[in-house]
PDB file of N, CA and C in Angstrom:
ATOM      1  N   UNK A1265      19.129  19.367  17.282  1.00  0.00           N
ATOM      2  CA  UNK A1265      17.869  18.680  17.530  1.00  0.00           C
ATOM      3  C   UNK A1265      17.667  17.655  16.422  1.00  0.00           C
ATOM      4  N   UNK A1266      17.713  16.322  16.853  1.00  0.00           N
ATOM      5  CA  UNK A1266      17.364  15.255  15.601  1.00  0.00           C
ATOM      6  C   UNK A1266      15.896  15.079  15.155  1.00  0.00           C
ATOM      7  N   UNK A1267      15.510  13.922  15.047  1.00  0.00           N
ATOM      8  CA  UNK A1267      14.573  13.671  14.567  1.00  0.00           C
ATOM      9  C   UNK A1267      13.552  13.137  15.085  1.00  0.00           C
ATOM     10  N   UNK A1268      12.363  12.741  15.256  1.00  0.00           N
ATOM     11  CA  UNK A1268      11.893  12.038  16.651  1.00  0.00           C
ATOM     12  C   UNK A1268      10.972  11.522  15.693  1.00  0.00           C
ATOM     13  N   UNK A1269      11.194   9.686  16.157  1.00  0.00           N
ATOM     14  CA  UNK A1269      11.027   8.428  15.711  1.00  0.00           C
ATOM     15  C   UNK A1269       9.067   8.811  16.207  1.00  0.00           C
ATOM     16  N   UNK A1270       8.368   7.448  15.374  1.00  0.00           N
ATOM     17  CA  UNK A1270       6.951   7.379  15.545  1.00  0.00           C
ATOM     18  C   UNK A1270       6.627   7.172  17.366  1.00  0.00           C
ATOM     19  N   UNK A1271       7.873   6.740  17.831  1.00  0.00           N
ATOM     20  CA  UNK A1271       7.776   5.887  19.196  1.00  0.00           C
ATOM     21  C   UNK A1271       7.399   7.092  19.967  1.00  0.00           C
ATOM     22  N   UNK A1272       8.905   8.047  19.962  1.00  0.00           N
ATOM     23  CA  UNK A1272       8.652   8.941  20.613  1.00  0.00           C
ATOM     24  C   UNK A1272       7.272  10.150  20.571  1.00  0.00           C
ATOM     25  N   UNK A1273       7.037  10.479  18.956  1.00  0.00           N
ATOM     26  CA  UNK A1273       6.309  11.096  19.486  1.00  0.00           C
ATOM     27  C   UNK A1273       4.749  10.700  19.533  1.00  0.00           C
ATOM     28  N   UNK A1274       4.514   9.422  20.171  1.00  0.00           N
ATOM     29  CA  UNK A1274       3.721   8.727  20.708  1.00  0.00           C
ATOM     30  C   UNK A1274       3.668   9.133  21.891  1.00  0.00           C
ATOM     31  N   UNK A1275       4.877   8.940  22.849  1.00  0.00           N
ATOM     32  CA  UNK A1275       5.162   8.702  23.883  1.00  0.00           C
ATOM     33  C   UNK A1275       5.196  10.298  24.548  1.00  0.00           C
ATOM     34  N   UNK A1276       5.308  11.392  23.569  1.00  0.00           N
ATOM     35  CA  UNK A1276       4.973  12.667  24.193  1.00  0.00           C
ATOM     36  C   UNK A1276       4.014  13.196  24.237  1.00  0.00           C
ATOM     37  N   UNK A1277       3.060  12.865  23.009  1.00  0.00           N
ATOM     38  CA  UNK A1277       1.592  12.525  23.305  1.00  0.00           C
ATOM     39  C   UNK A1277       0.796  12.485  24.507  1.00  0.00           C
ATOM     40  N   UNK A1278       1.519  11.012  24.789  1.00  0.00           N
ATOM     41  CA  UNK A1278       0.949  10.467  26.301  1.00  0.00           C
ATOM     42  C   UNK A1278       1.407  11.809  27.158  1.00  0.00           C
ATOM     43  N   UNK A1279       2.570  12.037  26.993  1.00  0.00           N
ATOM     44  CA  UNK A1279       3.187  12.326  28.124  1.00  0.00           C
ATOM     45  C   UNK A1279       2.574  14.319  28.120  1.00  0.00           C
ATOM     46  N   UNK A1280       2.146  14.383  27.542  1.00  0.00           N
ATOM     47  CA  UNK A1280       1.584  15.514  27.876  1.00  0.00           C
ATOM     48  C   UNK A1280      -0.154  15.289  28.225  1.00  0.00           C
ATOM     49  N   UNK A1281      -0.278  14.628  27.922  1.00  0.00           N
ATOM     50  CA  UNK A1281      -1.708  14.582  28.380  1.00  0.00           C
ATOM     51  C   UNK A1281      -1.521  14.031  30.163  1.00  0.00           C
ATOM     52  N   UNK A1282      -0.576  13.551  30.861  1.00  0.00           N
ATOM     53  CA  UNK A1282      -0.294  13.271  31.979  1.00  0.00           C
ATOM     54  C   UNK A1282       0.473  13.944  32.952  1.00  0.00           C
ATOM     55  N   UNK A1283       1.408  15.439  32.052  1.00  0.00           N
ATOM     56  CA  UNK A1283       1.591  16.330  32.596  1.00  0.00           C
ATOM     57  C   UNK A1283       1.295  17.687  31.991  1.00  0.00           C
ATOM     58  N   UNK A1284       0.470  18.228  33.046  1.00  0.00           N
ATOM     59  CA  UNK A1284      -0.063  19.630  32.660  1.00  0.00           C
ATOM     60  C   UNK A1284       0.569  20.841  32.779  1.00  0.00           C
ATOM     61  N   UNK A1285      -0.154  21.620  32.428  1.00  0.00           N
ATOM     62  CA  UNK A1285       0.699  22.769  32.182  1.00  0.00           C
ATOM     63  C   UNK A1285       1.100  23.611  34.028  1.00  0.00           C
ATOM     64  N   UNK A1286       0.275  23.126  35.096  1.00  0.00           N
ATOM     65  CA  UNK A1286       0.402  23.127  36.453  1.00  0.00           C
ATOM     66  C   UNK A1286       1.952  22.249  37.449  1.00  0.00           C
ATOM     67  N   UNK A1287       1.928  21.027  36.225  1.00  0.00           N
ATOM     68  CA  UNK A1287       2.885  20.118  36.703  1.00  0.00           C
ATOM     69  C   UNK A1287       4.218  20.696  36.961  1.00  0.00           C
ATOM     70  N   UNK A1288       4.824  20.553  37.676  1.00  0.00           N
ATOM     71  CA  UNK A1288       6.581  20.834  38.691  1.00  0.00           C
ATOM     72  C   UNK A1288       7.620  20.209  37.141  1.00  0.00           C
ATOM     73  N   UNK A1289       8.553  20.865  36.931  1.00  0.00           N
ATOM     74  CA  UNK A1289       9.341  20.384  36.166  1.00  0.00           C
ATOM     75  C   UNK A1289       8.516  19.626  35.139  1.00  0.00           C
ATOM     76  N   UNK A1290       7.810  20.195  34.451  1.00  0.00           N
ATOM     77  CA  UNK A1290       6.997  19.532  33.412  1.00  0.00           C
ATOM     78  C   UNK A1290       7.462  18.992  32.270  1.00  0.00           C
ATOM     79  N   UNK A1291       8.937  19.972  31.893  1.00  0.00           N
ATOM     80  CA  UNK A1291       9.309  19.671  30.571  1.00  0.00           C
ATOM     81  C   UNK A1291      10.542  18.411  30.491  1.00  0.00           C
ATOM     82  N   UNK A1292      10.700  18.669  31.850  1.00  0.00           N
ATOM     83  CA  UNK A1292      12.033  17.550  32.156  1.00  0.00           C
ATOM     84  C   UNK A1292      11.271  16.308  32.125  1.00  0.00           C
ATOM     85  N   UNK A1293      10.166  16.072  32.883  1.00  0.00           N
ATOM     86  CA  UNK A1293       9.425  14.651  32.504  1.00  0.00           C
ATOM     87  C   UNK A1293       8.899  14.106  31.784  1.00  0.00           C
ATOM     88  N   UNK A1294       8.200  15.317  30.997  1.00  0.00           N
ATOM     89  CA  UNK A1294       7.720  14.596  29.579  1.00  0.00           C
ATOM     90  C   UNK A1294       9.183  14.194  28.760  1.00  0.00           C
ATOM     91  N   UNK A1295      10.391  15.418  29.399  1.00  0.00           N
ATOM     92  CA  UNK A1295      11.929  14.865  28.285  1.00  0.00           C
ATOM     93  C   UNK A1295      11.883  13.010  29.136  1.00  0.00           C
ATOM     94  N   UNK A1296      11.955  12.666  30.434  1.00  0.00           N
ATOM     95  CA  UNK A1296      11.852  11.226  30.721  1.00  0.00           C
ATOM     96  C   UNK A1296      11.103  10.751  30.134  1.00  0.00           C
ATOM     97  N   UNK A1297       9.929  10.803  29.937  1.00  0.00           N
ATOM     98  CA  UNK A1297       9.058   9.907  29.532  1.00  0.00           C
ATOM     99  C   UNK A1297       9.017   9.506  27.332  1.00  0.00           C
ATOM    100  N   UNK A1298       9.532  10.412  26.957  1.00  0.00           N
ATOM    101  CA  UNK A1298       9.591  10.429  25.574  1.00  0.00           C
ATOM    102  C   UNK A1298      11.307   9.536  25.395  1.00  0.00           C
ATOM    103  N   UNK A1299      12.193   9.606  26.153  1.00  0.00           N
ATOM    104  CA  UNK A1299      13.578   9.332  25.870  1.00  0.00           C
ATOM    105  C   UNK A1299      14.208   9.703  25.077  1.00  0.00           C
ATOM    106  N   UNK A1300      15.810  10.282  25.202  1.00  0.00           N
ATOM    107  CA  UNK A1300      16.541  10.558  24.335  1.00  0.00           C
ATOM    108  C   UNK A1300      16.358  12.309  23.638  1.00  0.00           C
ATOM    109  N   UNK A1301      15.318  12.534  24.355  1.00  0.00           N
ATOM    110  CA  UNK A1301      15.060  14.020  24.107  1.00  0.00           C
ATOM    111  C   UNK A1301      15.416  14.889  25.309  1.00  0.00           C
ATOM    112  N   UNK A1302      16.350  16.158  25.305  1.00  0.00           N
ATOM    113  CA  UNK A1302      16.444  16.988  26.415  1.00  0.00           C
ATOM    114  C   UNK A1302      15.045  17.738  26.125  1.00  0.00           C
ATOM    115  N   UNK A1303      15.008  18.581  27.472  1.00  0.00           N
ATOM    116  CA  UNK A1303      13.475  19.082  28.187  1.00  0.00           C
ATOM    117  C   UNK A1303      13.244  20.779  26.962  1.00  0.00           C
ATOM    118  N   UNK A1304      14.676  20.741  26.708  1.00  0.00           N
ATOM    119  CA  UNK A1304      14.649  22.381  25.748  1.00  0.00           C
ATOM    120  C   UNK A1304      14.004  21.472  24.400  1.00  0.00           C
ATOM    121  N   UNK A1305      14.454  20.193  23.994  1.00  0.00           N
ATOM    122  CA  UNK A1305      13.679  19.784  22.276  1.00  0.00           C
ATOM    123  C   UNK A1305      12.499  19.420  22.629  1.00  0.00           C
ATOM    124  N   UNK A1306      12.439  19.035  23.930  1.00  0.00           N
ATOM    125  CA  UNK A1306      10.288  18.683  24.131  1.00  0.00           C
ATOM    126  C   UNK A1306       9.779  19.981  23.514  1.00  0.00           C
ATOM    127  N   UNK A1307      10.482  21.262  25.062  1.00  0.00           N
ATOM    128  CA  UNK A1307       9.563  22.425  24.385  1.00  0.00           C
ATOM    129  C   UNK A1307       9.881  22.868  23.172  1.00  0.00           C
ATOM    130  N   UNK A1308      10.628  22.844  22.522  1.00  0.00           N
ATOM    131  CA  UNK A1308      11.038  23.101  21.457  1.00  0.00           C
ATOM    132  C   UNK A1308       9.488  22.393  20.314  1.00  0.00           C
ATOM    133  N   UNK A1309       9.720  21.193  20.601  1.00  0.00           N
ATOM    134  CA  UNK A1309       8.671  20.412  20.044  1.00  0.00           C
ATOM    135  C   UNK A1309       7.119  20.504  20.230  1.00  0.00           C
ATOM    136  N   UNK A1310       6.905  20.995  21.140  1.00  0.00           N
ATOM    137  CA  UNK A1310       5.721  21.246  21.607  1.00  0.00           C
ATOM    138  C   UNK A1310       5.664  22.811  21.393  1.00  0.00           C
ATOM    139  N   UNK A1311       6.116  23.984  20.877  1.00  0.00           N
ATOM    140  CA  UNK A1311       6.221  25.143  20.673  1.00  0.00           C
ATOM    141  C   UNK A1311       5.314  24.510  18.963  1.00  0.00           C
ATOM    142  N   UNK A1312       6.818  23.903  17.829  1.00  0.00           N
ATOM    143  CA  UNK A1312       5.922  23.110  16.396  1.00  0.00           C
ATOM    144  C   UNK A1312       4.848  22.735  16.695  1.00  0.00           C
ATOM    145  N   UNK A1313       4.418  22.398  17.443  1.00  0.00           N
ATOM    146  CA  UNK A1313       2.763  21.568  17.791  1.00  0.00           C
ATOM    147  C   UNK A1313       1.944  22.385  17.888  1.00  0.00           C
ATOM    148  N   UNK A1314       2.388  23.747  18.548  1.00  0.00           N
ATOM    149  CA  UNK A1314       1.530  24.547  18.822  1.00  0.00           C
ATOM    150  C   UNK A1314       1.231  25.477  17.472  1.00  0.00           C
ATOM    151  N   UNK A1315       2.190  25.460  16.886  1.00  0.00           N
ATOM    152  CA  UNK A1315       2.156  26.560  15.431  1.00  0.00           C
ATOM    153  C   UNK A1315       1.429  26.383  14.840  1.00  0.00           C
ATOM    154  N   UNK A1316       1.772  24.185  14.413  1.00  0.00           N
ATOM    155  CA  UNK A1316       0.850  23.802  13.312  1.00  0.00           C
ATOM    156  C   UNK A1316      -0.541  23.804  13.785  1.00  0.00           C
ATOM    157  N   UNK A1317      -0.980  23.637  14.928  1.00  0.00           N
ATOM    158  CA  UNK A1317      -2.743  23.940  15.486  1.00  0.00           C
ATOM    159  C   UNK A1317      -2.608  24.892  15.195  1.00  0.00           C
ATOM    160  N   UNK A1318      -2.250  25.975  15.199  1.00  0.00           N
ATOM    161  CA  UNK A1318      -2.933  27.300  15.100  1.00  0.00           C
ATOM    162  C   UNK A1318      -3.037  27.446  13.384  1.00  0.00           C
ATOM    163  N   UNK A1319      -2.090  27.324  12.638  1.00  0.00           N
ATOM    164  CA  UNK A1319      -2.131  27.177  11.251  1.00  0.00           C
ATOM    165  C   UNK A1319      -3.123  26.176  10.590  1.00  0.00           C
ATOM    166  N   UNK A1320      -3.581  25.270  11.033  1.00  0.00           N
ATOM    167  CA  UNK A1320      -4.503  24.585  11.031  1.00  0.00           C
ATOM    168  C   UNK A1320      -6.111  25.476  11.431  1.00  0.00           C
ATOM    169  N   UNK A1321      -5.981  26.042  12.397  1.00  0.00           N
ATOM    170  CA  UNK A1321      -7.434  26.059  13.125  1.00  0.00           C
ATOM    171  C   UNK A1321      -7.654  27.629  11.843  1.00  0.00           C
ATOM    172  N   UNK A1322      -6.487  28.144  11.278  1.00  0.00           N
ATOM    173  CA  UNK A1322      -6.733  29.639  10.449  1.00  0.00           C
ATOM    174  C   UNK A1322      -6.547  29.076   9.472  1.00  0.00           C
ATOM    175  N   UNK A1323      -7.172  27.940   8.864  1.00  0.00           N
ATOM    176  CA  UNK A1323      -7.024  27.664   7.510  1.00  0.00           C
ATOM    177  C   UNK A1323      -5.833  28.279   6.502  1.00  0.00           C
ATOM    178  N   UNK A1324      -5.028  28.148   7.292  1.00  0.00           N
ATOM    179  CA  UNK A1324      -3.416  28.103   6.173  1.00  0.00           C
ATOM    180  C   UNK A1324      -2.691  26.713   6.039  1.00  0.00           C
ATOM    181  N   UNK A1325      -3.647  25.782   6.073  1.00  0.00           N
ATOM    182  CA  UNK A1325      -3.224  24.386   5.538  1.00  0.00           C
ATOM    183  C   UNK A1325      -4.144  23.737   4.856  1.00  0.00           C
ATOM    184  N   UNK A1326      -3.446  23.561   3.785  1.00  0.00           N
ATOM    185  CA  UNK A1326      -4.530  22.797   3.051  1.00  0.00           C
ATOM    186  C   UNK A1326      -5.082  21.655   3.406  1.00  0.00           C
ATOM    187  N   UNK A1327      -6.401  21.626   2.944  1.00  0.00           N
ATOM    188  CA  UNK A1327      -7.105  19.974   2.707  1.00  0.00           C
ATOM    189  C   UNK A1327      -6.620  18.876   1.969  1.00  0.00           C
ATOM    190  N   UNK A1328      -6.433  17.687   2.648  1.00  0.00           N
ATOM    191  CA  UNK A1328      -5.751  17.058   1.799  1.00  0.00           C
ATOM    192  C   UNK A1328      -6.959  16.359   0.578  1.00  0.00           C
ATOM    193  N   UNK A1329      -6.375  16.377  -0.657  1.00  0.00           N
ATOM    194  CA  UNK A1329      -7.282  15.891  -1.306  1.00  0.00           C
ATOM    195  C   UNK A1329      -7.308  14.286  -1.469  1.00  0.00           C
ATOM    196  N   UNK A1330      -8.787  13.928  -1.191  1.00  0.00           N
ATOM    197  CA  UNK A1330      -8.959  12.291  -1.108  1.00  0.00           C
ATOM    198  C   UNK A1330      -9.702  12.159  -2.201  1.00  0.00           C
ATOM    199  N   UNK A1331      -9.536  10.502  -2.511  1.00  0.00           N
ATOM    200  CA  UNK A1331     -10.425  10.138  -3.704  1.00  0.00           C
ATOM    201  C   UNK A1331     -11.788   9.911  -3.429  1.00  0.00           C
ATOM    202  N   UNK A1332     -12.676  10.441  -4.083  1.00  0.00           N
ATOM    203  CA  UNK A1332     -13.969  10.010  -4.124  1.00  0.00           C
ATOM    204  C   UNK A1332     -14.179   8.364  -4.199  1.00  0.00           C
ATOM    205  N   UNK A1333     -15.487   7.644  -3.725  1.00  0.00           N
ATOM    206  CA  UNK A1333     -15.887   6.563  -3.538  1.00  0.00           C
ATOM    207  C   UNK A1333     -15.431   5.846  -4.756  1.00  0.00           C
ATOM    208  N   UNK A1334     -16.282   6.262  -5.623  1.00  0.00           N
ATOM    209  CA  UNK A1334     -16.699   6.289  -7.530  1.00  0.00           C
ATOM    210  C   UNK A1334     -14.990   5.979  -7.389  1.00  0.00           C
ATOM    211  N   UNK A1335     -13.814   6.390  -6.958  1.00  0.00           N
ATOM    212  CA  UNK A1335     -12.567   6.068  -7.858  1.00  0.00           C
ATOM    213  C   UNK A1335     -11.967   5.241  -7.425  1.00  0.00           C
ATOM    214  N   UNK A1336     -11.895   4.465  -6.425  1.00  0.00           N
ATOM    215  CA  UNK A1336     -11.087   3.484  -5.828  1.00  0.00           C
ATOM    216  C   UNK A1336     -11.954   2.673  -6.150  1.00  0.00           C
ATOM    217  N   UNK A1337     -11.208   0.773  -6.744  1.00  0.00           N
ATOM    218  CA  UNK A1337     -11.923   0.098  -6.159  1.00  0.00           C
ATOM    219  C   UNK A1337     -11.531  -1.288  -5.834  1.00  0.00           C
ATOM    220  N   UNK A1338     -10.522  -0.996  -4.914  1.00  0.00           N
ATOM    221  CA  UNK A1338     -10.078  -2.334  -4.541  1.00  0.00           C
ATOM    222  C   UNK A1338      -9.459  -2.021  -2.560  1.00  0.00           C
ATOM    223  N   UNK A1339      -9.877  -1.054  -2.028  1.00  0.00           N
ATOM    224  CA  UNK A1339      -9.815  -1.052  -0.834  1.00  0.00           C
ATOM    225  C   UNK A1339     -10.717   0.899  -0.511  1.00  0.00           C
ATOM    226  N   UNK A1340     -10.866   0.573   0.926  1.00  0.00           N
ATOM    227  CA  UNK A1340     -11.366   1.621   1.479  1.00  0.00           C
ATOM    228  C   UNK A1340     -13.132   1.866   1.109  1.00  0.00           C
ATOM    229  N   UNK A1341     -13.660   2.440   1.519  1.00  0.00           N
ATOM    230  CA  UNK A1341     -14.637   3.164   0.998  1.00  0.00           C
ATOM    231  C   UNK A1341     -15.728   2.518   0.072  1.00  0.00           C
ATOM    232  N   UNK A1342     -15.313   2.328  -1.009  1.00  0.00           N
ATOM    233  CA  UNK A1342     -15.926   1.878  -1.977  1.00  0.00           C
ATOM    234  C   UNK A1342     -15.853   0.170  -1.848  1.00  0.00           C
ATOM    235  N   UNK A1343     -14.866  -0.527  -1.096  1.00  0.00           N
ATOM    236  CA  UNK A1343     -14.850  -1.899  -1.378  1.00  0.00           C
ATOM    237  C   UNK A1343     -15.763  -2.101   0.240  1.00  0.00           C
ATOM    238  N   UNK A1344     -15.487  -1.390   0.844  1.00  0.00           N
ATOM    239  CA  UNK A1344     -16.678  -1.384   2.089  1.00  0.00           C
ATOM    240  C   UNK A1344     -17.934  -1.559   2.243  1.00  0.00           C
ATOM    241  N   UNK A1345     -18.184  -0.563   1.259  1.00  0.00           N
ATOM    242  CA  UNK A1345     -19.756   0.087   0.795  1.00  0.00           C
ATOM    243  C   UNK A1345     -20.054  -1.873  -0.281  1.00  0.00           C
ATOM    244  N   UNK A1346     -19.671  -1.868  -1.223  1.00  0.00           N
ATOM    245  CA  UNK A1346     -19.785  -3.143  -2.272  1.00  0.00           C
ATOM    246  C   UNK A1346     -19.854  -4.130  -1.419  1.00  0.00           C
ATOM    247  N   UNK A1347     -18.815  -4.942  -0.378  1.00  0.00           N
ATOM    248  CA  UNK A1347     -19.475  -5.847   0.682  1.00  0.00           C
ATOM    249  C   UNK A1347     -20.328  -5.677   1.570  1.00  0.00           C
ATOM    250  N   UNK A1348     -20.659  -4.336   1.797  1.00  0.00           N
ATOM    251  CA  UNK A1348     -21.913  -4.344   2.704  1.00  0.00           C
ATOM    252  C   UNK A1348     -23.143  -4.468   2.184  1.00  0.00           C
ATOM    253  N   UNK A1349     -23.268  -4.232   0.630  1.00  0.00           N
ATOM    254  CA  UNK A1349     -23.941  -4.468  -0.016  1.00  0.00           C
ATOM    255  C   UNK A1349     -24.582  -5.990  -0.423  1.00  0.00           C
ATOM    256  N   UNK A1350     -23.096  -7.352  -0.457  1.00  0.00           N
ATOM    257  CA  UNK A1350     -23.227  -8.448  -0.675  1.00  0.00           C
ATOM    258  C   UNK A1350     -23.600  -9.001   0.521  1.00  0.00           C
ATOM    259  N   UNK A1351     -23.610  -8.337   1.884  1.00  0.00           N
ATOM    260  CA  UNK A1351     -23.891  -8.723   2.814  1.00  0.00           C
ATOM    261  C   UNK A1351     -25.457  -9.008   3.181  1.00  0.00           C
ATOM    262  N   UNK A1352     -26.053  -7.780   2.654  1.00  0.00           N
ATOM    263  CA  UNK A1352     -27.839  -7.976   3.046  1.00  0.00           C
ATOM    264  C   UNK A1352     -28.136  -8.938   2.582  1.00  0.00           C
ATOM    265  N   UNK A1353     -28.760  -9.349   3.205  1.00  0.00           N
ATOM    266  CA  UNK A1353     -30.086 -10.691   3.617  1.00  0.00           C
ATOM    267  C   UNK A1353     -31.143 -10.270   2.559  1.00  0.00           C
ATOM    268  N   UNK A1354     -30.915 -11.402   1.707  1.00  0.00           N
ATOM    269  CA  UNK A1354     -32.340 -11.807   0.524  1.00  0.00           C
ATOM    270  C   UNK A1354     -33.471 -11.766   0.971  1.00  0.00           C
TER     271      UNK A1354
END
């Protein structure tokens, strides 16, 4: 099982939200619709998807830590907040 590019797993994304878990040969089409993947590395892939939600939803993943406003100040957040500021009307 290789690696699956940003494209693809874009494209399985889609492709599961367009075939359900009701759908006929489900795994073979989302394998068409993603390319270059057989229907065993979709589920395969979509089995990981399912782990990390659940490891996620039981807090066994951490928060990623972000910078406060106060520490950046040349994009995001804080340079947002400072032009919206230069923005109000005198």
């Amino acid at each position: 099982m290789g690696s699956w590019t940003v494209k693809q797993n874009k494209r399985f994304e889609e492709a599961l939200a367009l075939y359900d878990m009701d759908t006929p040969d489900r795994w073979h089409n989302i394998a068409r619709s993603v390319g270059g993947k057989s229907a065993e590395e979709v589920r395969r892939h979509y089995d990981l998807l399912l782990k990390d939600i659940m490891q996620i939803e039981n807090g066994q993943v951490p928060l990623p830590k972000y910078k406060h406003a106060h520490e950046t100040n040349t994009r995001g957040y804080a340079n947002e907040q400072r032009l919206l500021k230069n923005l109000r009307l005198q």
